[in-house]
Protein backbone atom coordinates (compact mmCIF):
# COMPACT_ATOMS: atom_id res chain seq x y z
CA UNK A 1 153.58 19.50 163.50
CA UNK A 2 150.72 17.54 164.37
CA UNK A 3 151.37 15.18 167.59
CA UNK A 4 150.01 12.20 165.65
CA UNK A 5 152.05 9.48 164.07
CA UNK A 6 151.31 8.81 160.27
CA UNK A 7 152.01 5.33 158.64
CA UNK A 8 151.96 4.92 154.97
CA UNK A 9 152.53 1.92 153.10
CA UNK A 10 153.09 1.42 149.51
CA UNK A 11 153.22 -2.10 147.89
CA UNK A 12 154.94 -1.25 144.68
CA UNK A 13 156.72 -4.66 145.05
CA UNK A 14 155.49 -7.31 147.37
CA UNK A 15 156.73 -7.19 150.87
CA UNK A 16 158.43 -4.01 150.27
CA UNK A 17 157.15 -1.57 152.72
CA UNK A 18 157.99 2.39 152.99
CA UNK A 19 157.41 4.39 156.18
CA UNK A 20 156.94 8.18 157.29
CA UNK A 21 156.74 9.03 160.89
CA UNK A 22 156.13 12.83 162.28
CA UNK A 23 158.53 13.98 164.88
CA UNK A 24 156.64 14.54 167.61
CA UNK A 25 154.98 10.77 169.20
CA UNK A 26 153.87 11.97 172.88
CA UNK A 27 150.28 11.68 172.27
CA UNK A 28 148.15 8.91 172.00
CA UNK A 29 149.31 6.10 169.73
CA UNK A 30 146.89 6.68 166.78
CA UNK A 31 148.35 5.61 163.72
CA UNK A 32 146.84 6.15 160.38
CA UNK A 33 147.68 3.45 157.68
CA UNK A 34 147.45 3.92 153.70
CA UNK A 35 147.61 1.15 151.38
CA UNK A 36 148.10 1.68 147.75
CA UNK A 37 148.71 -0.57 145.03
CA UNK A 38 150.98 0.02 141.79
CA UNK A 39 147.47 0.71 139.52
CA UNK A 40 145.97 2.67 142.16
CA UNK A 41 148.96 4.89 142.67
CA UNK A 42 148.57 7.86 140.65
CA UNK A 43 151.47 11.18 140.00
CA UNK A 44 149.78 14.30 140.94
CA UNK A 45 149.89 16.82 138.11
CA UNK A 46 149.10 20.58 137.32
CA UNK A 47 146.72 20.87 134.96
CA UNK A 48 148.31 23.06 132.00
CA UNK A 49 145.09 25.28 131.45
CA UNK A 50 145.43 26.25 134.97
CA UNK A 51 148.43 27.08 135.32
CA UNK A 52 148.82 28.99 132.07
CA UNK A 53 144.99 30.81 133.35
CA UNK A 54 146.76 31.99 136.79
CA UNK A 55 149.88 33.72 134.35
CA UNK A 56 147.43 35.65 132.21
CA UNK A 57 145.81 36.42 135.90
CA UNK A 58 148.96 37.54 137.34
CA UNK A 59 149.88 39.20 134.13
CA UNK A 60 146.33 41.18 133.35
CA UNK A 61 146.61 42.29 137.20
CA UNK A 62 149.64 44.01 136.48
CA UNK A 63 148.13 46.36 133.91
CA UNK A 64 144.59 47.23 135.75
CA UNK A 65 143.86 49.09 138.09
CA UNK A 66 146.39 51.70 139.49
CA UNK A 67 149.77 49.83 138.00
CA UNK A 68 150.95 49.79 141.79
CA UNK A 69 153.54 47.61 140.99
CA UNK A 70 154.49 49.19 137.69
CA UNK A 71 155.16 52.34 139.78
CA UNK A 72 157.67 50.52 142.39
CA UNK A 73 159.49 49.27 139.71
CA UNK A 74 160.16 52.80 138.53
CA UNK A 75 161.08 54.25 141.17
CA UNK A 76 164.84 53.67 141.31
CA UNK A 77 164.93 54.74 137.16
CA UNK A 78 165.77 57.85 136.14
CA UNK A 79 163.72 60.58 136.69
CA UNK A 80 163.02 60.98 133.21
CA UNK A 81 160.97 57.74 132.81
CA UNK A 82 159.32 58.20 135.57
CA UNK A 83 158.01 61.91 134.36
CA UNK A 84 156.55 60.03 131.10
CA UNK A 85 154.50 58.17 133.73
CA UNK A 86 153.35 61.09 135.73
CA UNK A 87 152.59 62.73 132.79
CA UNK A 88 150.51 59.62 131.27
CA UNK A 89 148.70 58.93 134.27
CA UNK A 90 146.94 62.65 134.65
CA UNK A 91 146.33 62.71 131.28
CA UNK A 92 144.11 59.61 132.47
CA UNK A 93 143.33 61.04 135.73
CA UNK A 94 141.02 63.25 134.16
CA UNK A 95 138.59 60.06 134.34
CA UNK A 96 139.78 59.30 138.06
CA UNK A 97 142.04 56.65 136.50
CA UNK A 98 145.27 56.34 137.92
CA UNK A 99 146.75 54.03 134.98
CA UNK A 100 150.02 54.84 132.47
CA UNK A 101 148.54 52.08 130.41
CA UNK A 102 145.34 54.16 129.65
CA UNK A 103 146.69 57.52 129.32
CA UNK A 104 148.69 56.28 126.81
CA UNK A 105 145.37 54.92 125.16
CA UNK A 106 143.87 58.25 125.75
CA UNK A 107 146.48 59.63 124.11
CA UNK A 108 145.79 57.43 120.83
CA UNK A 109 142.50 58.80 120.74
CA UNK A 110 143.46 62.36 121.32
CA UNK A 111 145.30 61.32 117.88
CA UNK A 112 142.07 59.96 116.13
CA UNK A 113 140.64 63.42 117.27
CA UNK A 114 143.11 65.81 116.21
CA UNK A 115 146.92 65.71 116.09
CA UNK A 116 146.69 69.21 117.33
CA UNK A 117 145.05 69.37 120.12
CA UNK A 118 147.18 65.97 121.15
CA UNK A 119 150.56 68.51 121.46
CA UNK A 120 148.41 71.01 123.33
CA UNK A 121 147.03 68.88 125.83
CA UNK A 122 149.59 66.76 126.46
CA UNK A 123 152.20 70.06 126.64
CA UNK A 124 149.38 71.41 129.45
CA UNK A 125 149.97 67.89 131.10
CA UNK A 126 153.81 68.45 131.00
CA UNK A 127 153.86 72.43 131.62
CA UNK A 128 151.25 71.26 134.70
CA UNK A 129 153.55 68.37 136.35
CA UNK A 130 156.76 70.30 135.61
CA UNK A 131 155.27 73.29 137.73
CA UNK A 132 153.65 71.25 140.50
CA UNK A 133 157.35 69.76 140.88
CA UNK A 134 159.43 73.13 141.02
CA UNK A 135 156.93 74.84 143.52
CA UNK A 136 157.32 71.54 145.83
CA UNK A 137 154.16 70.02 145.78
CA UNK A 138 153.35 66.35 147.31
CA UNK A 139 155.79 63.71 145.24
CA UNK A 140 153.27 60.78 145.69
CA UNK A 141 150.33 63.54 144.25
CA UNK A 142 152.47 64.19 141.50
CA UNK A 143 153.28 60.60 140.96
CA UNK A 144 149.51 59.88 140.86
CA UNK A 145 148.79 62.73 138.25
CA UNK A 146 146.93 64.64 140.35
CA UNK A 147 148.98 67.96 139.09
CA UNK A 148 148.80 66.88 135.55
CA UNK A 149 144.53 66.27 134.57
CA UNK A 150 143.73 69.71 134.99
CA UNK A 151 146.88 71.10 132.50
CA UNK A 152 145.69 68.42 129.96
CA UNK A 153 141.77 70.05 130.02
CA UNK A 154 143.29 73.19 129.47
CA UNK A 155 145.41 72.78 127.08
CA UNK A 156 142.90 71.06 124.78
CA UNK A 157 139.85 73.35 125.21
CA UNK A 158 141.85 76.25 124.75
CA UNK A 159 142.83 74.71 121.24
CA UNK A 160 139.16 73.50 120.94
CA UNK A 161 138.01 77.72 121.11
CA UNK A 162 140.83 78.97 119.26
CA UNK A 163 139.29 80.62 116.60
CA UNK A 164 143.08 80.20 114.41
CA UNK A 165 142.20 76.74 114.03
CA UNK A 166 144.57 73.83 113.65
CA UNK A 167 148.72 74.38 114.23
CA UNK A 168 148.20 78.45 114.92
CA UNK A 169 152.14 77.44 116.66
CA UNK A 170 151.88 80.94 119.05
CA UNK A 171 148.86 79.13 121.06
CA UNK A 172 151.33 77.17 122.48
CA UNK A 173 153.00 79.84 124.75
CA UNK A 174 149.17 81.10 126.46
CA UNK A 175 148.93 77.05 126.60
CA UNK A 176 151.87 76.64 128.75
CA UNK A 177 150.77 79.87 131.17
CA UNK A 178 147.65 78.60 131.95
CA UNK A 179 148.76 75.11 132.52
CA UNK A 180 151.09 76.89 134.97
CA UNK A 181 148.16 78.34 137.21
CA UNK A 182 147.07 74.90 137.46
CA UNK A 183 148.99 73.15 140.48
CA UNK A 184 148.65 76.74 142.05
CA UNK A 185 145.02 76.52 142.25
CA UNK A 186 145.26 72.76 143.09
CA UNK A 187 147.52 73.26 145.96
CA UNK A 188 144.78 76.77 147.35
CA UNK A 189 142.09 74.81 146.37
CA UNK A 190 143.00 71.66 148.12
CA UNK A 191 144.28 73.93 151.46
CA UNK A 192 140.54 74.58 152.09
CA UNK A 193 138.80 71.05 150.61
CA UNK A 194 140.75 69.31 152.97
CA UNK A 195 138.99 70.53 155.32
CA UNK A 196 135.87 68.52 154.71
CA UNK A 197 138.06 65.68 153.20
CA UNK A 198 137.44 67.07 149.56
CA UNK A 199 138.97 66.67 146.20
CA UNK A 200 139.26 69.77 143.63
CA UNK A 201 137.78 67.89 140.62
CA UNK A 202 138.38 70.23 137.53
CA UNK A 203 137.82 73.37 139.60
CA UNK A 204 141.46 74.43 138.40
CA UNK A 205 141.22 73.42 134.99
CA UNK A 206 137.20 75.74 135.31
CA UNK A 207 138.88 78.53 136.58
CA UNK A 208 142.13 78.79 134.04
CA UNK A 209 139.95 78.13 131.42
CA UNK A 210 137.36 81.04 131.86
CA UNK A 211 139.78 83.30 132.94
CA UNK A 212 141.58 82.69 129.91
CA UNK A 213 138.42 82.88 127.30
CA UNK A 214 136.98 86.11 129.47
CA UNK A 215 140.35 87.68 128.47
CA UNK A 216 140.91 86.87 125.26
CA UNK A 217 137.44 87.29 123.64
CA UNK A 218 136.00 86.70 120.07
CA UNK A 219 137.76 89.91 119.00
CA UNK A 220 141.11 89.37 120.30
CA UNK A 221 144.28 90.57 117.89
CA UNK A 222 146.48 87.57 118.71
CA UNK A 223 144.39 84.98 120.29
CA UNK A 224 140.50 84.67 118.87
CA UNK A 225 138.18 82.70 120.76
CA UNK A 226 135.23 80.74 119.00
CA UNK A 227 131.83 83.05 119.58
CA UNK A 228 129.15 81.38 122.42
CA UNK A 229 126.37 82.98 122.22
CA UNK A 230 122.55 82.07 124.25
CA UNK A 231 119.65 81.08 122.39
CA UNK A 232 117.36 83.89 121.17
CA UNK A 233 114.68 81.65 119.58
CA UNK A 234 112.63 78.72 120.72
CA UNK A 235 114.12 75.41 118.39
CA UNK A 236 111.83 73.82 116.10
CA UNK A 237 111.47 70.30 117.69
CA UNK A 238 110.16 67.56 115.40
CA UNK A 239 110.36 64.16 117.49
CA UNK A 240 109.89 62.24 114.57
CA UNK A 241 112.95 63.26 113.08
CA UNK A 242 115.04 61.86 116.06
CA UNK A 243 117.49 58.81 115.12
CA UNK A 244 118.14 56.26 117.27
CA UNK A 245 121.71 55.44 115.79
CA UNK A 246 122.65 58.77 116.71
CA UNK A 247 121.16 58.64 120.07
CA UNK A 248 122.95 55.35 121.49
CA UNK A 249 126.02 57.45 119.07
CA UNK A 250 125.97 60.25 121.48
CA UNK A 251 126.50 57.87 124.52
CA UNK A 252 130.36 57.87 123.52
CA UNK A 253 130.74 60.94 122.05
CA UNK A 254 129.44 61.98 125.98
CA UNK A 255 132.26 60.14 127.43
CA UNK A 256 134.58 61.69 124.42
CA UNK A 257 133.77 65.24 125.14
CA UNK A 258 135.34 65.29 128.77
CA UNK A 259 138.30 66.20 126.50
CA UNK A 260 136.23 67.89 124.56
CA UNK A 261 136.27 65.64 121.50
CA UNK A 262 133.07 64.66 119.70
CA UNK A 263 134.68 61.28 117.32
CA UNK A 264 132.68 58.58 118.58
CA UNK A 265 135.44 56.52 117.35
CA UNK A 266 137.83 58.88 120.02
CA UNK A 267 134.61 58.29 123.20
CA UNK A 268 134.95 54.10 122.11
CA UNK A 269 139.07 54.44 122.60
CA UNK A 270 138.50 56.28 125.73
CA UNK A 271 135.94 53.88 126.67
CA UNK A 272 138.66 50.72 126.32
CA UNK A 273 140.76 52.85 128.20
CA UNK A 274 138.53 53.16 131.08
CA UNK A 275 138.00 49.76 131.15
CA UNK A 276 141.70 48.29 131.27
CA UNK A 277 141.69 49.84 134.59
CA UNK A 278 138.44 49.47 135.95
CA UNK A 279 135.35 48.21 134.57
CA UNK A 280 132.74 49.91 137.12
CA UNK A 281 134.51 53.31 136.15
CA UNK A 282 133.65 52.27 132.23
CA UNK A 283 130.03 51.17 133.30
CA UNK A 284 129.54 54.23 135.19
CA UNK A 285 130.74 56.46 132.29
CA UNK A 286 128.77 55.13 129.98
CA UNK A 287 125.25 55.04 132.33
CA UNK A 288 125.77 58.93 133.04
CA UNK A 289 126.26 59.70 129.41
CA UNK A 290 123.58 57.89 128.53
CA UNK A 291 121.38 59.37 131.57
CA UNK A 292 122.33 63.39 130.42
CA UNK A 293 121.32 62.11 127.01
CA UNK A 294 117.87 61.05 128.12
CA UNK A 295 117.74 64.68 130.39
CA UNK A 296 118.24 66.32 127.06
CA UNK A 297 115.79 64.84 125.69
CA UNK A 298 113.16 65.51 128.58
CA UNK A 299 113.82 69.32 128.04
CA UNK A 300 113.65 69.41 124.61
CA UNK A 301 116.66 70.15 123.52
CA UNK A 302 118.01 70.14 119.92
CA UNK A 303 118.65 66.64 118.33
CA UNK A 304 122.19 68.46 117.09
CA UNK A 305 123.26 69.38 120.77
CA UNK A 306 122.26 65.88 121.98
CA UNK A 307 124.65 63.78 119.11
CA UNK A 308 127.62 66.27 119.90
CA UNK A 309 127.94 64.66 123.45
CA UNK A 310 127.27 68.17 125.05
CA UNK A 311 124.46 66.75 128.01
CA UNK A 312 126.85 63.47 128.61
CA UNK A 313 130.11 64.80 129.89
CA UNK A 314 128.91 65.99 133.03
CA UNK A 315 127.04 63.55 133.67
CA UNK A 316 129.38 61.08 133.15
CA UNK A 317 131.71 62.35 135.45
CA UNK A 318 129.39 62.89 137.69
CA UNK A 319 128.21 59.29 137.85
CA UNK A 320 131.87 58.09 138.06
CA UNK A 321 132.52 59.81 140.99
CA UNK A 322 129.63 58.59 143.22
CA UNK A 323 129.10 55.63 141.90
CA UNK A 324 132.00 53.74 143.75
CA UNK A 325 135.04 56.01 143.46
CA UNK A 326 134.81 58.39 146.32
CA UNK A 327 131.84 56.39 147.20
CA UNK A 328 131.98 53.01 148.00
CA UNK A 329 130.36 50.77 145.20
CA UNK A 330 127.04 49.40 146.74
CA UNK A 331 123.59 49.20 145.23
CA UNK A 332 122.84 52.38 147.01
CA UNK A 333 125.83 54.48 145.88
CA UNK A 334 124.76 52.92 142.07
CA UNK A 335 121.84 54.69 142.37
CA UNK A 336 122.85 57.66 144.35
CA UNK A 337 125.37 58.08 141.48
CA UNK A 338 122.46 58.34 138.88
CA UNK A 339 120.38 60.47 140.66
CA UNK A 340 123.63 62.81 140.50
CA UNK A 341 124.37 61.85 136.98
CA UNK A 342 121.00 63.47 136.22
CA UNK A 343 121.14 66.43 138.76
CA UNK A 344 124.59 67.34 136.80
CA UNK A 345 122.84 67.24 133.34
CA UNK A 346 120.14 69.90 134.51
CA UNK A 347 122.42 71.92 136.48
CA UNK A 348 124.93 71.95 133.41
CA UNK A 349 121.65 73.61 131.35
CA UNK A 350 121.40 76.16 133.86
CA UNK A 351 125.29 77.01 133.78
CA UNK A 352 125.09 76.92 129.96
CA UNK A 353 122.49 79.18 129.57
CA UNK A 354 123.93 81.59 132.95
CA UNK A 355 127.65 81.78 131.20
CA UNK A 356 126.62 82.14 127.33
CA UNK A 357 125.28 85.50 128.25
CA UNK A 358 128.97 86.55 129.19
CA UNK A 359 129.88 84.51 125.78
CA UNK A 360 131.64 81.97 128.58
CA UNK A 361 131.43 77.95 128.04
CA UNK A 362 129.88 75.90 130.97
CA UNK A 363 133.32 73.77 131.08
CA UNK A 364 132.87 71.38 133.95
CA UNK A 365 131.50 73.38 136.38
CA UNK A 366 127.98 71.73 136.49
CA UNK A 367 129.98 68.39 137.42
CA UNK A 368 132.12 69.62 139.88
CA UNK A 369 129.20 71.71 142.06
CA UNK A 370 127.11 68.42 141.70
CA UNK A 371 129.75 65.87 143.13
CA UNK A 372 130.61 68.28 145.62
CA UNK A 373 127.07 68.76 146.82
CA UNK A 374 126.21 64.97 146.85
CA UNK A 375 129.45 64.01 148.50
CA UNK A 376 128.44 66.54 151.53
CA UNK A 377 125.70 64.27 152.21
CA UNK A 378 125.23 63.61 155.58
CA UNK A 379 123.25 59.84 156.18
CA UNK A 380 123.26 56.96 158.71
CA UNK A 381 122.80 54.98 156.16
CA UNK A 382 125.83 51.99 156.31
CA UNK A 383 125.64 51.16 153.14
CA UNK A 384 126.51 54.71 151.90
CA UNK A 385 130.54 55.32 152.72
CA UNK A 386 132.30 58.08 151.78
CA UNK A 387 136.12 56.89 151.88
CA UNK A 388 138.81 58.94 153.71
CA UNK A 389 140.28 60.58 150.74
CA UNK A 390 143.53 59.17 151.27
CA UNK A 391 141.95 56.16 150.87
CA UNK A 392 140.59 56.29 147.66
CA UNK A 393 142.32 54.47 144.35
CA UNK A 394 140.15 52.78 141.53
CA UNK A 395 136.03 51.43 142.71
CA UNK A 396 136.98 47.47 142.89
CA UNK A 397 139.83 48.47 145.86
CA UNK A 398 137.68 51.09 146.89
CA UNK A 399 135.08 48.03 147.59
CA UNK A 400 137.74 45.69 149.01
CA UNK A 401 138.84 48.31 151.46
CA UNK A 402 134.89 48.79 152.35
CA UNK A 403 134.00 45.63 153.07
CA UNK A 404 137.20 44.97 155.30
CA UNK A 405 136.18 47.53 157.18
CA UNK A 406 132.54 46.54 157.88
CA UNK A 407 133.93 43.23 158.51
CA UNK A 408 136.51 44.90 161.24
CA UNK A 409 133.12 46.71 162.51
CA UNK A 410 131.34 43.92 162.42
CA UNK A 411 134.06 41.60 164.61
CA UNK A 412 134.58 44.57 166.97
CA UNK A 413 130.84 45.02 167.82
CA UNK A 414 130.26 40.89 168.86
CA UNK A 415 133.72 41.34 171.14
C-alpha cells in the first residue's frame, strides 16, 4: 500500500464524521481530505449497455477464431465428440480455418450444393482423420484438422468427375482409399517441408486426386471419369456480351469452387463461414477471386469459364495464404498477397492447358507451387515476416504475435 495516510469525510448528518486510514503511516504526514455532502454524494453504477456489450464480447470471442477454448473443454469428453470436431475443423481447414463452428457452416453449403457430394466429402474427411489416427500421427495435428482438409477435397472432386452422376453408392469404397493415401502423403510430404519450415497445402489431396483420375479414365468399366479435353479452336470473344452481374457473381462462385462447387448461393455460405472466424481470411478470399477473375479477363478467356469460378479458386487461396496467414498481415504482405493471387491465376492457365492434354484437371496445383514459391522469399524487409510454422493460427493472432515480437526487438535493441 501506498505510505500515505488518506482522510475522508462524509457529512451525511451534521457532525458525523467517517474515517479511513492506510496501514502503513512512516512517511511524511500528508493527509488528503474529501468532503462530500448528501446531494453531492453519488452510488457508482455499471452502465447496463456495457456490461451486457462486454457478454456478447466474451461470448462472440468464443466462437471466432480457432475455438481455443472450445477445444479445452473437450478434451476430457469422450473421444467420440471430440472426432466430430476434428472432423469439422478440416473440413474448414481447407480455407486455413481452424474453426468447428465453420466447418459445420461449410458443411450446410456442401448441402445447398449437392447432398451427394456432402457424404463423399465429409466420408474423405472421416476415412482421412481415422487413418492419420491409426498410423500415429501428431494428436494436436489431428486435433487441428490438418489430416482431415485434404480427404474432404478428395472425396468431393472425385464425386464432382464421376461420370455415374449423383448416389452411384460403389464410389464410396475408391472414396475411402484415396482418402486413406492422404495422411500418408501428409506425414512424407511434411518430413521434407519441414525442412524449410513448410506446410503441404493440398499437395496430398493434388496427388490422390490425379492418380486416381489418370487410373480410372473416361472409359473406365466401373468408375467413369468426366472427359477434359484442351482447346482446339480459338473462342469467339464478343466483349460486349460480358455481364457485369455475372462478373461480381463469379467472385463467390471463386471462393465456392475450392470445393469445387459453382452455387453462388454455396461461395456466399462459405464466405459467412470464413468470416465467423476471421474476417482478413474472408477479405482475402474474396480480393483473390476477384483478382483471377480480372486475369481471366486480361487473357481473354471465355465469359462461361469466368462465371463458373474456374480463375478464382486459386487465386483465392493463394491470396489467403500470404496475405496474413503464414505471412504476417501488414500493408506489404496485403500486397505481396495480390501480386501472388494473380501469379496463381496465370500459372493455373498454364497447368490447365499442360494437364488437359493428358485429359488431367489442374486441381490446386497452380496454388500450391505459387504459395510455395512466394513464401521462399528471401527479403530484409521487416515488415515482411514469415511466422515459424508452429506459430501460425488465424491472421488477427498471427498479427498480435508479430507485433509482440517487434516490440520484444524493439526493447532489446535500446537495452
Amino acid at each position: 500500500m501506498q505510505d500515505t495516510m488518506t482522510l475522508i469525510v462524509q457529512v451525511a448528518v451534521p457532525w458525523t464524521k467517517k474515517y479511513h486510514m492506510g496501514q502503513n503511516i512512516n512517511m511524511e504526514n500528508s493527509v488528503d481530505v474529501k468532503i462530500e455532502t448528501k446531494g453531492e454524494r453519488k452510488p457508482i453504477k455499471q452502465n447496463p449497455l456495457s456490461k451486457a456489450g462486454k457478454k456478447v464480447c466474451r461470448a462472440v470471442g468464443y466462437i471466432t477464431g480457432d475455438m481455443k477454448e472450445f477445444g479445452a473443454w473437450l478434451k476430457d469428453k469422450p473421444l467420440m465428440i471430440q472426432f466430430i470436431d476434428w472432423v469439422l475443423r478440416g473440413i474448414s481447414q481447407v480455407m486455413f480455418v481452424n474453426n468447428p463452428l465453420s466447418g459445420l457452416i461449410v458443411v450446410a453449403g456442401f448441402l445447398v450444393q449437392n447432398p451427394w457430394w456432402t457424404l463423399t466429402g465429409c466420408l474423405g474427411t472421416v476415412v482421412s482423420t481415422l487413418t492419420a489416427l491409426i498410423l500415429g500421427q501428431d494428436r494436436s495435428a489431428i486435433a487441428a484438422g490438418l489430416y482431415g482438409y485434404n480427404g474432404v477435397l478428395v472425396g468431393l472432386l472425385m464425386a464432382v468427375f464421376s461420370a455415374k452422376g449423383n448416389y452411384h453408392w460403389w464410389l464410396l469404397l475408391p472414396v475411402a482409399l484415396m482418402s486413406m493415401t492422404c495422411p500418408v502423403f501428409t506425414s512424407a510430404l511434411g518430413s521434407v517441408f519441414c525442412k524449410w519450415d513448410l506446410p503441404v497445402f493440398t499437395l496430398p489431396f493434388n496427388l490422390a486426386l490425379t492418380l486416381y483420375l489418370a487410373a480410372s479414365g473416361p472409359h473406365n468399366l466401373f468408375f467413369p471419369t468426366t472427359v477434359i479435353q484442351s482447346a482446339t479452336a480459338t473462342p469467339n470473344i464478343t466483349w460486349t456480351n460480358a455481364e457485369m452481374p455475372m462478373l461480381l457473381q463469379s467472385i463467390p462462385v471463386g471462393v465456392g469452387q475450392v470445393y469445387g462447387c459453382d452455387n453462388p448461393w454455396t461461395g456466399g455460405i462459405f464466405l459467412i463461414a470464413l468470416f465467423i472466424s476471421s474476417p482478413l481470411i474472408c477479405l482475402h478470399a474474396a480480393i483473390g477471386s476477384a483478382v483471377g477473375m480480372l486475369a481471366a479477363l486480361s487473357l481473354a478467356t471465355p465469359f462461361s469459364k469466368i462465371y463458373s469460378g474456374l480463375w478464382g479458386y486459386n487465386s483465392s487461396l493463394s491470396c489467403v495464404a500470404i496475405g496474413g496467414m503464414f505471412y504476417a498481415f501488414t500493408w506489404q504482405t496485403h500486397l505481396l498477397a495480390i501480386a501472388c493471387a494473380l501469379f496463381s491465376a496465370y500459372l493455373g492457365a498454364t497447368v490447365t492447358n499442360m494437364l488437359s492434354v493428358f485429359g488431367v484437371p489442374s486441381g490446386t496445383w497452380s496454388f500450391c507451387l505459387s504459395a510455395l514459391t512466394f513464401l521462399l522469399i528471401t527479403t530484409h524487409n521487416s515488415a515482411i515476416y514469415k511466422l515459424p510454422l508452429s506459430k501460425v493460427t488465424y491472421p488477427e493472432a498471427n498479427r498480435a504475435y508479430y507485433l509482440k515480437m517487434k516490440k520484444h526487438q524493439r526493447s532489446c535493441c535500446e537495452v
